[in-house]
Coordinates of C-alpha atoms in Angstrom, one line a residue:
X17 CA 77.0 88.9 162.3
X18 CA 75.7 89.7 165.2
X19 CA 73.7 87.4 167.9
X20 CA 74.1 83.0 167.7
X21 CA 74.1 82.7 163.8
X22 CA 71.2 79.9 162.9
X23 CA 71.4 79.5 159.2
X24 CA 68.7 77.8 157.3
X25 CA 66.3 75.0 159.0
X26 CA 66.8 71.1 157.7
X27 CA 63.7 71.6 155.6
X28 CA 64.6 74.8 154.1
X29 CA 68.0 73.5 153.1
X30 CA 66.0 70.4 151.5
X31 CA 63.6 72.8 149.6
X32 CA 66.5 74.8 147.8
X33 CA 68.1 71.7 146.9
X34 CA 64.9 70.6 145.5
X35 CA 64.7 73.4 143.3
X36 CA 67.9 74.5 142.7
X37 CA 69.8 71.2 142.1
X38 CA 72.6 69.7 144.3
X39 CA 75.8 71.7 144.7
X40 CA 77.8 69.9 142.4
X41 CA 79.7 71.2 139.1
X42 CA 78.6 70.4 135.3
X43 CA 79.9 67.6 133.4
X44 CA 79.5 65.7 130.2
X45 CA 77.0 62.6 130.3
X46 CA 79.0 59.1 131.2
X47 CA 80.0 57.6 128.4
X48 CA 78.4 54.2 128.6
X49 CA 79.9 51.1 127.3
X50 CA 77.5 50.9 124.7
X51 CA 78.1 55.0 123.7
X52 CA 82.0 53.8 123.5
X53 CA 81.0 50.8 121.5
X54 CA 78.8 53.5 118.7
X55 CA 81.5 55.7 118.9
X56 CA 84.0 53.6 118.1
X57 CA 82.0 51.9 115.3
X58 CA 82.1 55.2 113.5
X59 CA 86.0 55.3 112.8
X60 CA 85.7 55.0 109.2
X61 CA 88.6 52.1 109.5
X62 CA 87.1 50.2 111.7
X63 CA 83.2 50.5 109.9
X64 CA 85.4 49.5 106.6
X65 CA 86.7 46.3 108.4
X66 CA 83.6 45.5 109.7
X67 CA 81.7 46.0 106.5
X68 CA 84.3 43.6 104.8
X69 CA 83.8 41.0 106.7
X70 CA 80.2 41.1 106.6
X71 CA 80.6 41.2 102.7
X72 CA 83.0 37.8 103.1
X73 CA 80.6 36.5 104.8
X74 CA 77.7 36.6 102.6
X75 CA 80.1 35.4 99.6
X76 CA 80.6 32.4 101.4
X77 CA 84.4 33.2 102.2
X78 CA 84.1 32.1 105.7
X79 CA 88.1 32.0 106.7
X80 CA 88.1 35.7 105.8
X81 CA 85.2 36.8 107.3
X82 CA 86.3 35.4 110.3
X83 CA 90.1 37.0 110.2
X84 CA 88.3 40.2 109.7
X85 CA 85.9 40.0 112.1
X86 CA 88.2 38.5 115.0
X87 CA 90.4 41.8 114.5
X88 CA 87.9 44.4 114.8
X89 CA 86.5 42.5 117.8
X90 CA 89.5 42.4 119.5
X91 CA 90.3 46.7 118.5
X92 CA 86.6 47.4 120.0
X93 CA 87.0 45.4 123.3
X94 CA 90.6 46.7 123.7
X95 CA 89.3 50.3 123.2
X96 CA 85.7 49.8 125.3
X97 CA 88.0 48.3 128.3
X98 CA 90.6 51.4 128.5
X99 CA 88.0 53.6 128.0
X100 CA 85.4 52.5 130.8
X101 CA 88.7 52.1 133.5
X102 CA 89.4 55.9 132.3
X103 CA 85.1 56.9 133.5
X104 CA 85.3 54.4 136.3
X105 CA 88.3 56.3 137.4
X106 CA 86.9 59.9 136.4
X107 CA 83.6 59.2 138.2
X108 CA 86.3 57.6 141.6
X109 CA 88.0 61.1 141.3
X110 CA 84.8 63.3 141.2
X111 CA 83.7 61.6 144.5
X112 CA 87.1 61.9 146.2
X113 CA 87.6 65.2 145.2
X114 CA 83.9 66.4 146.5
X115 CA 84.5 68.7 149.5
X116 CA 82.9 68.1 153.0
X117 CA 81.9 71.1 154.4
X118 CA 81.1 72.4 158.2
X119 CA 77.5 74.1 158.2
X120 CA 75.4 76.0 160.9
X121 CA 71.9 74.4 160.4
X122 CA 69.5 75.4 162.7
X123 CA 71.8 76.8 165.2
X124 CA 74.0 73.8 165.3
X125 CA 77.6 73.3 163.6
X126 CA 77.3 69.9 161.0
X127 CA 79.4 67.9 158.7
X128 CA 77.8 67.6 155.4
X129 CA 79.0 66.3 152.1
X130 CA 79.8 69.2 149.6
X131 CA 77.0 68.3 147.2
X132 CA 74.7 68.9 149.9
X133 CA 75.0 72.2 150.7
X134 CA 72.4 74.5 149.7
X135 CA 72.0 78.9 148.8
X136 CA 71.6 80.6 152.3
X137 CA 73.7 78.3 154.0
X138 CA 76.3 79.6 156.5
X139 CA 79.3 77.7 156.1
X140 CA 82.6 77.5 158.8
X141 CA 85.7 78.2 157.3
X142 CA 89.0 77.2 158.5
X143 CA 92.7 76.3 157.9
X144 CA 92.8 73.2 155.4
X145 CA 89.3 73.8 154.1
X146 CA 88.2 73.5 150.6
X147 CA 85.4 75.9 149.6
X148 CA 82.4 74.3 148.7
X149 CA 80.5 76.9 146.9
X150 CA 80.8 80.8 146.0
X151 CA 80.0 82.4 149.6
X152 CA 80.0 86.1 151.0
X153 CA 82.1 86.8 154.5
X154 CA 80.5 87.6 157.7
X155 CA 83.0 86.8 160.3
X156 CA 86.8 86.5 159.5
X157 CA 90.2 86.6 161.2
X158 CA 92.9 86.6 159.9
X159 CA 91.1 84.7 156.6
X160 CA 93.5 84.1 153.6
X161 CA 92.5 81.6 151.0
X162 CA 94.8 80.0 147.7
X163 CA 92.4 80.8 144.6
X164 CA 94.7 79.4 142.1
X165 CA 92.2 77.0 140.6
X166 CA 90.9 80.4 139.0
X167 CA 93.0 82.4 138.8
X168 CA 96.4 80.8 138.1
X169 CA 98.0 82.8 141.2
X170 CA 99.5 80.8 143.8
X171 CA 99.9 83.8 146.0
X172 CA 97.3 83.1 148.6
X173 CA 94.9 87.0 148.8
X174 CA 93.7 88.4 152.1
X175 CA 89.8 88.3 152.8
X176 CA 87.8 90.9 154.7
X177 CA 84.2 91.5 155.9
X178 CA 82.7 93.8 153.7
X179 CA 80.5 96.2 155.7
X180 CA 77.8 97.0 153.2
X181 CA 77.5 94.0 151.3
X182 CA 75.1 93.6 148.0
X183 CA 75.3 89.2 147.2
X184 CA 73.8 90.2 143.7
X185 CA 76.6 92.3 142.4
X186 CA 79.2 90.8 140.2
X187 CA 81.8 88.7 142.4
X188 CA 85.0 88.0 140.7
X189 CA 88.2 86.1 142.1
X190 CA 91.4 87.8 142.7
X191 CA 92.7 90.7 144.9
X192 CA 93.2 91.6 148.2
X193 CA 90.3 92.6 151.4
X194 CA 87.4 91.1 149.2
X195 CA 84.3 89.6 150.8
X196 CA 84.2 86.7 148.9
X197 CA 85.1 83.1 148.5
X198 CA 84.8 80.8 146.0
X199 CA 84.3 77.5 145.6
X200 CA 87.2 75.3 145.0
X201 CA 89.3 77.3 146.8
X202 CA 91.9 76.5 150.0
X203 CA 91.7 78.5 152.9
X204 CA 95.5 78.5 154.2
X205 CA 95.4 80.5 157.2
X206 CA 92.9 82.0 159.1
X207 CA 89.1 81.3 160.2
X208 CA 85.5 82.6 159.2
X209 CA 81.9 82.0 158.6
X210 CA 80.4 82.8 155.2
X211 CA 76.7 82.8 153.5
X212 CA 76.4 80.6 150.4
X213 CA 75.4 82.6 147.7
X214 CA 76.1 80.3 144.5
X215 CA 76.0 76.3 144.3
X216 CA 77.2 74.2 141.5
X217 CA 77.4 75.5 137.4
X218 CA 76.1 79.4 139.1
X219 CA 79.6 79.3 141.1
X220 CA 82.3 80.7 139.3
X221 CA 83.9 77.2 139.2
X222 CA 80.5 76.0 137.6
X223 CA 80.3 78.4 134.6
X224 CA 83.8 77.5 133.6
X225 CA 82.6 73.5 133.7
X226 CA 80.1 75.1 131.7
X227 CA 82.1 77.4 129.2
X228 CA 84.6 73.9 128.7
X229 CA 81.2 71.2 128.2
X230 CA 80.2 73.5 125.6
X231 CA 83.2 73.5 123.1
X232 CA 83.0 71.1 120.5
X233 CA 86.8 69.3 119.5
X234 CA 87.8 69.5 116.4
X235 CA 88.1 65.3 115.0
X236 CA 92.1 64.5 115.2
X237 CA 94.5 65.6 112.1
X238 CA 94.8 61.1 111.3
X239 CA 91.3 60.6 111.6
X240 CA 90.6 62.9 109.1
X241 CA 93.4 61.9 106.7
X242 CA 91.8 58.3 107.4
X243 CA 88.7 59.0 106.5
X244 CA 89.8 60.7 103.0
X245 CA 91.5 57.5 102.5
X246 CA 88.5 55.7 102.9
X247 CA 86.3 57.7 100.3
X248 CA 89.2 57.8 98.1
X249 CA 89.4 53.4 98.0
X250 CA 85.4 53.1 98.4
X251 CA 84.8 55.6 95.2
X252 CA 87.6 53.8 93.6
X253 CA 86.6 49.8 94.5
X254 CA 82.8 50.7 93.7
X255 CA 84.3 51.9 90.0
X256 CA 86.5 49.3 89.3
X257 CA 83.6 46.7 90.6
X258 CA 81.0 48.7 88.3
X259 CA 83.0 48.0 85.3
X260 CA 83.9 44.6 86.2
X261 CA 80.6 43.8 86.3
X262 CA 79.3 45.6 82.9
X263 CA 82.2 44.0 81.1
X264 CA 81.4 40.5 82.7
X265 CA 77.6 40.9 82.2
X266 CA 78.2 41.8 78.9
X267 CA 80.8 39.5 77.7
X268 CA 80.1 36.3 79.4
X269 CA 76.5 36.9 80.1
X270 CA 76.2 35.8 83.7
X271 CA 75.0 38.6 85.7
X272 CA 74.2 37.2 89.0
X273 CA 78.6 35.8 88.3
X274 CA 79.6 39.3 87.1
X275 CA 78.1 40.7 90.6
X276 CA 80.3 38.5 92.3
X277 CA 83.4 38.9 90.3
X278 CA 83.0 42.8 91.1
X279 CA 82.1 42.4 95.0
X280 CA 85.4 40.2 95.0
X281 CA 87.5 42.9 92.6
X282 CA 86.0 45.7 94.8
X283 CA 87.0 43.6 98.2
X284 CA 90.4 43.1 96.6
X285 CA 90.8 46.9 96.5
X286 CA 90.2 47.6 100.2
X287 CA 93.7 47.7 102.1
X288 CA 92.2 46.1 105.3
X289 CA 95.3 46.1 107.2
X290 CA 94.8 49.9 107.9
X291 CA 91.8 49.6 110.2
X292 CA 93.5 46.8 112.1
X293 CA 97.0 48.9 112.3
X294 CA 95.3 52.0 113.6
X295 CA 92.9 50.5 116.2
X296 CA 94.9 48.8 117.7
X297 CA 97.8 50.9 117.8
X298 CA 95.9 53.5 119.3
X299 CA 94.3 51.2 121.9
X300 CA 97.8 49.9 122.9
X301 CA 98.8 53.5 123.0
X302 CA 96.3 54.3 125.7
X303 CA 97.1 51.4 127.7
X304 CA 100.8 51.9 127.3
X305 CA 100.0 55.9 128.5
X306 CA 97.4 54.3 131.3
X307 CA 100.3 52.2 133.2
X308 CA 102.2 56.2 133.4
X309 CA 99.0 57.0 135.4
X310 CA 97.8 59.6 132.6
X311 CA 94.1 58.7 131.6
X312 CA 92.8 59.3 128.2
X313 CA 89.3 59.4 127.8
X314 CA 89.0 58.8 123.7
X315 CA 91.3 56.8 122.0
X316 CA 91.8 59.4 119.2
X317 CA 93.6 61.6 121.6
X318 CA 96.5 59.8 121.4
X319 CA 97.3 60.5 117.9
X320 CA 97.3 64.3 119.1
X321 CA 98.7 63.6 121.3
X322 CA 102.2 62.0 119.2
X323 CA 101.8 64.7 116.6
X324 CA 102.7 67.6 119.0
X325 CA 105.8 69.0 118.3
X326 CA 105.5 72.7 120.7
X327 CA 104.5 72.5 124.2
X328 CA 103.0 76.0 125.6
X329 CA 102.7 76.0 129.7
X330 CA 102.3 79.1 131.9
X331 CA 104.8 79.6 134.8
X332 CA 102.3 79.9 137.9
X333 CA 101.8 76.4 139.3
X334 CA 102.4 74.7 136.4
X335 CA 106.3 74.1 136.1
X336 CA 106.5 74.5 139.8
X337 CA 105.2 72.8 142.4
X338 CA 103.6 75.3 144.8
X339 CA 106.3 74.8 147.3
X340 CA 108.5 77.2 149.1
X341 CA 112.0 76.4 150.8
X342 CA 114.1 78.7 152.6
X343 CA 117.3 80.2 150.7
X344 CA 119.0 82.2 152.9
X345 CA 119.0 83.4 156.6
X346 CA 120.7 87.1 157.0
X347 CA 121.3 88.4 160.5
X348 CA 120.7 92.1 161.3
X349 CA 124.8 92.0 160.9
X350 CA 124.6 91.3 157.7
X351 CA 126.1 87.9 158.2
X352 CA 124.1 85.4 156.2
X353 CA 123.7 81.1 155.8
X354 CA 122.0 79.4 153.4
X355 CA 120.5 76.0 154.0
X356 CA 121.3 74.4 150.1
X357 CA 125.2 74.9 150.8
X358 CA 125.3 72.0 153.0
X359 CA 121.7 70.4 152.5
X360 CA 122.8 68.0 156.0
X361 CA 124.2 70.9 158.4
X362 CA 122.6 71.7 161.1
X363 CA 121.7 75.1 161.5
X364 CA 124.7 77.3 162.3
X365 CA 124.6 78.3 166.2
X366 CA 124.3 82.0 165.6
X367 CA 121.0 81.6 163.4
X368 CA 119.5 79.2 165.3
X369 CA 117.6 82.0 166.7
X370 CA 116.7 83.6 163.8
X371 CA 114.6 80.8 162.1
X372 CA 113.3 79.5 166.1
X373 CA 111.6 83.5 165.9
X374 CA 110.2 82.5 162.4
X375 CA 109.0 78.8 163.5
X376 CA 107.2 80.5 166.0
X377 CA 105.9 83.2 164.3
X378 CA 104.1 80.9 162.1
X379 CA 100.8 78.7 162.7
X380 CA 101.1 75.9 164.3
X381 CA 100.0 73.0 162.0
X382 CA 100.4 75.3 158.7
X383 CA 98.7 75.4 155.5
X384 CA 100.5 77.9 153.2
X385 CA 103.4 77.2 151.7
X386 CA 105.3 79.8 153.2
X387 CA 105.0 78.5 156.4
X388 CA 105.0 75.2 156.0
X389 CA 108.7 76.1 154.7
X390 CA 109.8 77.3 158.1
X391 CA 108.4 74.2 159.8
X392 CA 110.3 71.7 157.1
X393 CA 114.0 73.3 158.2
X394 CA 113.0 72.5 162.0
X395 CA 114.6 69.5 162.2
X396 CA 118.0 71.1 161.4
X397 CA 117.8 73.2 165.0
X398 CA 119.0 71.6 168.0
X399 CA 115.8 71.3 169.5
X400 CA 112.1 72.5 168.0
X401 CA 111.2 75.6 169.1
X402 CA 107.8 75.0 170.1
X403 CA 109.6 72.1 173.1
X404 CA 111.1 74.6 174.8
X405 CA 108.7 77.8 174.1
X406 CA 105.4 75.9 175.6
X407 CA 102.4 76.5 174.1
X408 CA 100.5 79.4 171.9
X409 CA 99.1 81.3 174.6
X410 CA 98.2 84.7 172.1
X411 CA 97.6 84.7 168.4
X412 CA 97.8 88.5 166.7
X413 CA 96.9 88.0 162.9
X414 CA 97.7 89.6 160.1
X415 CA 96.1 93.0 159.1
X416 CA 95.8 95.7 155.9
X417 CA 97.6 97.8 158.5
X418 CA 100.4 96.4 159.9
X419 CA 101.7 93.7 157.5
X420 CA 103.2 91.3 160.3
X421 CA 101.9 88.3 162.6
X422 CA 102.7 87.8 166.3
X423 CA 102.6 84.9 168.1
X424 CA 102.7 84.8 171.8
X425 CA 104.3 81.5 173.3
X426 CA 104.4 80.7 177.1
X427 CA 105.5 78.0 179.4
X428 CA 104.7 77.4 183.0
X429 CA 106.0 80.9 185.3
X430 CA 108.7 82.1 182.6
X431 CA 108.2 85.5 180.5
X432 CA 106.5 84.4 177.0
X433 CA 108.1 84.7 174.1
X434 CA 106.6 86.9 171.1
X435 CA 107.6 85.9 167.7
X436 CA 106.5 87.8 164.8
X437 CA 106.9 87.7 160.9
X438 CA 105.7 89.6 158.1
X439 CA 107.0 92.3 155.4
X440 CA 110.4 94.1 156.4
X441 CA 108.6 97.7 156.9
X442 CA 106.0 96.1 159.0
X443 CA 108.9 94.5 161.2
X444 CA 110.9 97.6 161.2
X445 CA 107.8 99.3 162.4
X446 CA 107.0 96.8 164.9
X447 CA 111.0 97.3 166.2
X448 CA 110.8 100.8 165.9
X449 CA 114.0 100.8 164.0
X450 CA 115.8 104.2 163.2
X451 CA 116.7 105.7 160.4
X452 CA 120.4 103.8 159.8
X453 CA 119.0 100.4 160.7
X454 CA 116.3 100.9 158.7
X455 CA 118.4 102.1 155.5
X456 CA 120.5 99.2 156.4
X457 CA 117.6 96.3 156.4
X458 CA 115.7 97.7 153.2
X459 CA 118.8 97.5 151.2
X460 CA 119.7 94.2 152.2
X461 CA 115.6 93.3 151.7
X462 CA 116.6 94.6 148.2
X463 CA 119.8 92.4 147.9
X464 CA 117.8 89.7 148.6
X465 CA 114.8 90.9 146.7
X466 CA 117.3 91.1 143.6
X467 CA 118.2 87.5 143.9
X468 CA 114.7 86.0 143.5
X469 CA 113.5 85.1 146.9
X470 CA 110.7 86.5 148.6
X471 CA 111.7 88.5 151.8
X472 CA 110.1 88.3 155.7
X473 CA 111.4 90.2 158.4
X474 CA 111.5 88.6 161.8
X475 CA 111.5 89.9 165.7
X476 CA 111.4 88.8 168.9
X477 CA 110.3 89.7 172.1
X478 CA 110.2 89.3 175.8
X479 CA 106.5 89.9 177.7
X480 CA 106.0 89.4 181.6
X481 CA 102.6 90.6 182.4
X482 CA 99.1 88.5 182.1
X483 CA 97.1 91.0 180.3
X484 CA 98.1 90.6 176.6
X485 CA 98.1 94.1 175.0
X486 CA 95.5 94.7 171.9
X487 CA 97.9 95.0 169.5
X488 CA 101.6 93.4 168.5
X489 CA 102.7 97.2 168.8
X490 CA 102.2 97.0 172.5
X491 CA 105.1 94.4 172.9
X492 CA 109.1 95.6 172.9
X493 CA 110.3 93.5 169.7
X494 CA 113.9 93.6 169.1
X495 CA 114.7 92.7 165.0
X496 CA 116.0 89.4 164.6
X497 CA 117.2 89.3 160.5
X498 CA 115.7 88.8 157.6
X499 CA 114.5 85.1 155.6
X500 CA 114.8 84.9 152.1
X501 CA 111.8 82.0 150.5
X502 CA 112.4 80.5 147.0

């Protein structure tokens, strides 16, 4: 981009919004307490309750049709108060979860609320930042963002500036050196600017809000069993009634009496403890599930819920937590420490140098998970790196190639220090490593590799000058060991 970027005017940002909708993702209409009230009136149980008491009631059994009555009250307020906490809480977390996003409006940076940005906006990306809409790259350093929300991998992918760029060819998540974000992603390290190219259900996080509003549940397993139940008694009572009341009519002559004798056989018939059972079971079982912090939007879940007997989860942030920890420091030596042995030890003295080169060599204030790894062992040194390294003077970033980050760290007259992290050959590159100690590193990289953990090379360096060179190959690293992340 080149020039002051501008983006759109205030009014043009109002007109797209206008016609294209807010910038906010599909859902399913609010279910209303009056929606859960009908919906919850169609349970076959429950209508068969109600319509017994209403049938007590006109026979002038008024005890009866006021037990009846009282129970299904009580199973439809139980059920309409869990269910409307579960949307006021849905409709809390939709607000919360809206993303805030940085915009260039008229040639001036501005806060807006997510739902507000518009197509054709240029939007400022940086560390922490959750993307508010699908969105094509025209500046970026350094830019990595976490697209787990769609695509399941938690292995945050490099973005790139694409130099020929068409923003109506197919955009799809995933891979390395794309132009693209999308919305609902996290950028974890890095900065950019991007153009807006899709808002709400046309993002790619839209059309799966779409894809899920339009499937259509299949009723639970016990409501259908319930409601063969109730034909079976209501086919059942309404023959037994019809012949009490031929039999009556005709033997006894009183046909307005035989009608009643064959409303009260018919009654008789109905077992109208099921509706009151299952109701309110199944309202308790939501509250019960409610005070676990686990919402359930329809009462009838519940049952599925119980009747699950095979649970199928992928691996990639599902069963884990996202989270990285360090397992194992290894020096160029070979000599290695590993943090869980002694999870109160301060790092051994001989390491301490290894892992102050890695908390250096990452950001700051980190986002990723990899680097917010480094930072959480910190208090294990003797004193925090970045207390007696001064401040981040240089930054070098990342690139497709030279796999490896330096940071440059100076403090009043002394030499700065250059820390740098990134993939073994990238370090061994950097430290210009020959062919032994190269053999030597890669086949502990594999050792380590073999184990499970995710391997980064480190190196230091020493740097006197005051012009920084363009590149982290300009700098004399020596290799200071390898750190193995779980």
């Amino acid at each position: 981009m080149t020039g002051s970027p501008r983006g759109l005017s205030a009014a043009e940002a109002a007109a797209r919004l206008a016609s294209e909708g807010f910038n906010e993702l599909p859902s399913a209409d609010r279910r209303t307490a009056f929606k859960i009230v009908r919906d919850v009136l169609r349970e076959p149980m429950l209508a068969l309750l109600v319509g017994g008491g209403a049938i007590y009631l006109v026979l002038g059994d008024l005890q009866e049709a006021i037990v009846l009555l009282i129970f299904a009250t009580v199973s439809v307020l139980i059920t309409v108060i869990q269910e409307s906490r579960t949307e006021r809480v849905r409709e809390a977390l939709r607000d919360l979860t809206s993303p805030r996003a940085l915009v260039i409006r008229g040639g001036e940076r501005i806060r807006i609320p997510g739902r507000e940005v518009a197509r054709g906006d240029l939007i400022v990306l940086g560390e922490g930042d959750r993307i508010p809409a699908d969105a094509v790259l025209h500046e970026a350093s350094d830019l990595q963002a976490d697209e787990s929300l769609l695509t399941g991998e938690s292995v945050p992918v490099r973005k790139a500036v694409g130099n020929s760029i068409d923003i109506d060819q197919p955009r799809h998540p995933g891979g390395d050196d794309l132009p693209y974000v999308f919305s609902g992603a996290l950028i974890v390290r890095g900065t950019g600017v991007a153009e807006v190219v899709a808002t709400g259900s046309r993002s790619e996080l839209g059309k799966i809000g779409q894809t899920l509003n339009s499937l259509d549940s299949a009723p639970p397993r016990l409501q259908a069993q319930v409601r063969r139940v109730v034909k079976i008694f209501a086919l059942g009572g309404a023959a037994v009634s019809a012949v009490v009341v031929l039999l009556y009519g005709l033997l006894r002559g009183g046909w307005f009496d035989a009608l009643l004798a064959g409303i009260a056989v018919g009654m008789s018939m109905l077992p109208e403890e099921f509706p009151v059972v299952l109701t309110v079971f199944m309202a308790m079982g939501a509250w019960r599930i409610s005070r676990a912090r686990v919402l359930t939007r329809r009462a009838a879940a519940i049952e599925t819920l119980g009747a699950a007997t095979v649970l199928c989860t992928d691996k990639t942030g599902t069963l884990t937590q996202n989270r990285m920890t360090i397992s194992e420091l290894r020096l160029a030596d070979g000599a290695r420490w590993r943090p869980a042995d002694d999870p109160l030890a301060a790092v051994p003295a001989d390491f301490q140098g290894l892992l102050s080169a890695g908390i250096l060599g990452s950001a700051p204030d980190p986002h990723d998970p990899m680097e917010k790894a480094f930072h959480e062992l910190s208090g294990r040194l003797s004193e925090h790196p970045r207390v007696s390294n001064g401040t981040l003077a240089r930054a070098y970033p990342l690139r497709p190639e030279l796999l490896a980050m330096s940071n440059a760290w100076r403090k009043g007259d002394a030499p700065a220090l250059i820390a740098a992290k990134g993939a073994p050959e990238g370090i061994a590159e950097l430290c210009r490593l020959d062919g032994g100690a190269r053999v030597a590193m890669l086949a502990a990289v594999e050792d380590m590799a073999g184990q499970g953990m995710r391997v980064l090379g480190v190196a230091r360096a020493a740097f006197d000058g005051h012009a920084w060179p363009d590149s982290q190959r300009g700098f004399a690293f020596a290799f200071a060991g390898l750190i193995g992340l779980a």
